[in-house]
XYZ file of C-alpha atoms in Angstrom:
161
model
C -40.391 -1.748 -20.909
C -39.394 0.128 -24.048
C -36.719 -1.103 -26.399
C -34.478 1.876 -25.327
C -34.763 0.856 -21.630
C -34.071 -2.796 -22.500
C -31.050 -1.769 -24.625
C -29.676 0.441 -21.808
C -30.242 -2.286 -19.202
C -28.548 -4.925 -21.445
C -25.606 -2.655 -22.109
C -25.133 -1.950 -18.381
C -25.253 -5.666 -17.571
C -22.793 -6.541 -20.392
C -20.489 -3.768 -19.187
C -20.663 -4.974 -15.605
C -20.008 -8.592 -16.585
C -17.137 -7.566 -18.902
C -15.416 -5.505 -16.157
C -15.881 -8.152 -13.597
C -14.521 -10.943 -15.803
C -11.748 -8.853 -17.386
C -10.605 -6.113 -14.995
C -8.715 -3.256 -16.559
C -5.980 -1.196 -15.144
C -5.042 2.314 -15.882
C -2.191 2.234 -18.385
C -1.887 5.938 -19.078
C 1.097 7.660 -17.527
C 1.244 11.145 -16.143
C 3.890 13.341 -14.578
C 3.709 13.416 -10.821
C 3.757 16.797 -9.182
C 6.435 17.667 -6.560
C 4.256 16.587 -3.619
C 3.451 13.185 -5.195
C 7.179 12.673 -5.896
C 8.064 13.405 -2.302
C 5.415 10.877 -1.106
C 6.828 8.259 -3.510
C 10.341 9.029 -2.239
C 9.168 8.419 1.354
C 7.659 5.049 0.375
C 10.644 3.955 -1.672
C 13.091 5.013 1.055
C 11.164 3.053 3.670
C 10.942 -0.046 1.437
C 14.658 0.116 0.688
C 15.580 0.584 4.378
C 13.322 -2.340 5.326
C 14.986 -4.623 2.747
C 18.335 -3.568 4.206
C 17.066 -4.393 7.735
C 17.784 -0.812 8.893
C 14.915 -0.711 11.417
C 15.901 2.662 12.911
C 15.423 4.287 9.514
C 12.232 2.242 8.929
C 10.772 3.588 12.177
C 11.756 7.178 11.122
C 9.357 6.736 8.151
C 6.390 6.607 10.581
C 4.754 9.043 12.920
C 5.202 8.100 16.590
C 1.721 6.469 16.981
C 1.283 5.218 13.420
C -0.746 2.081 12.771
C 0.884 -0.766 10.827
C -0.975 -3.869 9.813
C 1.367 -6.867 9.839
C -1.480 -9.336 10.097
C -4.827 -8.610 8.269
C -7.343 -6.928 10.475
C -4.905 -6.484 13.367
C -3.301 -3.065 13.339
C -0.439 -2.326 15.735
C 0.302 1.196 17.047
C 2.718 0.888 19.928
C 6.161 1.836 18.468
C 7.932 -1.002 20.321
C 5.504 -3.564 18.802
C 5.712 -1.972 15.394
C 9.493 -2.316 15.442
C 9.215 -5.936 16.598
C 6.759 -6.602 13.732
C 9.240 -5.207 11.234
C 12.128 -7.237 12.716
C 10.098 -10.459 12.725
C 8.854 -9.827 9.118
C 12.458 -8.855 8.040
C 13.706 -12.261 9.168
C 12.022 -13.628 6.015
C 14.451 -11.573 3.852
C 11.569 -10.105 1.852
C 12.075 -8.707 -1.637
C 9.189 -6.534 -2.919
C 8.125 -5.687 -6.426
C 5.259 -3.309 -7.298
C 2.846 -3.457 -10.183
C 2.441 0.318 -10.129
C 1.706 3.221 -7.841
C -1.051 5.750 -7.319
C -0.426 8.748 -5.144
C -3.182 11.200 -4.163
C -2.290 14.308 -2.225
C -4.744 16.722 -0.644
C -3.163 19.407 1.522
C -0.994 17.717 4.144
C -2.565 14.238 3.688
C -1.561 11.681 1.060
C -2.687 8.181 0.087
C -0.349 5.756 -1.622
C -1.779 2.640 -3.351
C 0.272 -0.122 -4.849
C -0.274 -3.808 -5.716
C 2.787 -5.725 -4.551
C 4.425 -9.136 -4.705
C 6.910 -10.408 -2.199
C 9.303 -13.276 -2.184
C 11.156 -14.465 0.950
C 11.983 -17.417 3.150
C 9.532 -18.717 5.674
C 10.525 -19.723 9.247
C 10.697 -23.327 8.074
C 13.297 -22.351 5.386
C 10.811 -22.886 2.519
C 10.350 -20.222 -0.177
C 7.561 -17.763 0.511
C 5.462 -15.872 -1.988
C 2.887 -13.306 -0.978
C 0.968 -10.532 -2.690
C -1.419 -7.762 -1.718
C -2.491 -4.169 -2.086
C -0.583 -1.670 -0.066
C -2.690 1.261 1.239
C -0.699 3.928 3.126
C -1.808 7.244 4.479
C 0.895 9.780 5.042
C 0.973 13.222 6.641
C 3.275 16.075 5.727
C 5.460 17.106 8.629
C 6.384 20.635 9.671
C 9.871 20.108 8.096
C 8.187 19.257 4.705
C 8.857 15.548 4.844
C 6.163 12.928 4.615
C 5.654 10.238 7.238
C 3.257 7.288 7.342
C 0.313 7.396 9.703
C -1.419 4.197 8.549
C 0.356 1.395 6.647
C -1.831 -1.497 5.544
C -0.178 -3.868 3.071
C -3.337 -5.998 3.246
C -5.610 -3.415 1.645
C -7.144 -6.068 -0.610
C -8.799 -7.653 2.439
C -12.394 -6.496 2.942
C -14.448 -7.010 6.095
C -17.318 -9.411 5.366
C -20.790 -7.966 5.813
């Protein structure tokens, strides 16, 4: 092995270790285009309606057969069960904060990513704190609005190999 190959290998390992031990997050800001703003508005409106316990409006944020993951690894698609999931979760009086947002739009499909924290009250009356990574897929509707097709607030969960 030449010294150049050794140097490149060492630099790659140091870079890998450094990123693993000290993750970095994008701190630059950029102006969202109009489609990204509309996707953000759809997400923010749904979150606000959920925190107000307006489940009719929450359900309007989703396509009819959307999948929502209330429990990691167990998506629900039946609209009646989705509504029941929101009502049960809403009983905890959740308040969400987001660490940031990423919106990617390609044609009539969008992906929204956001790390979140939630505080609430558990069924036993004790304070509840949760966090995760929201991954939502939205589709642009014929009227120009955006609705969620997949909503997974447990996007940090990976399936073991």
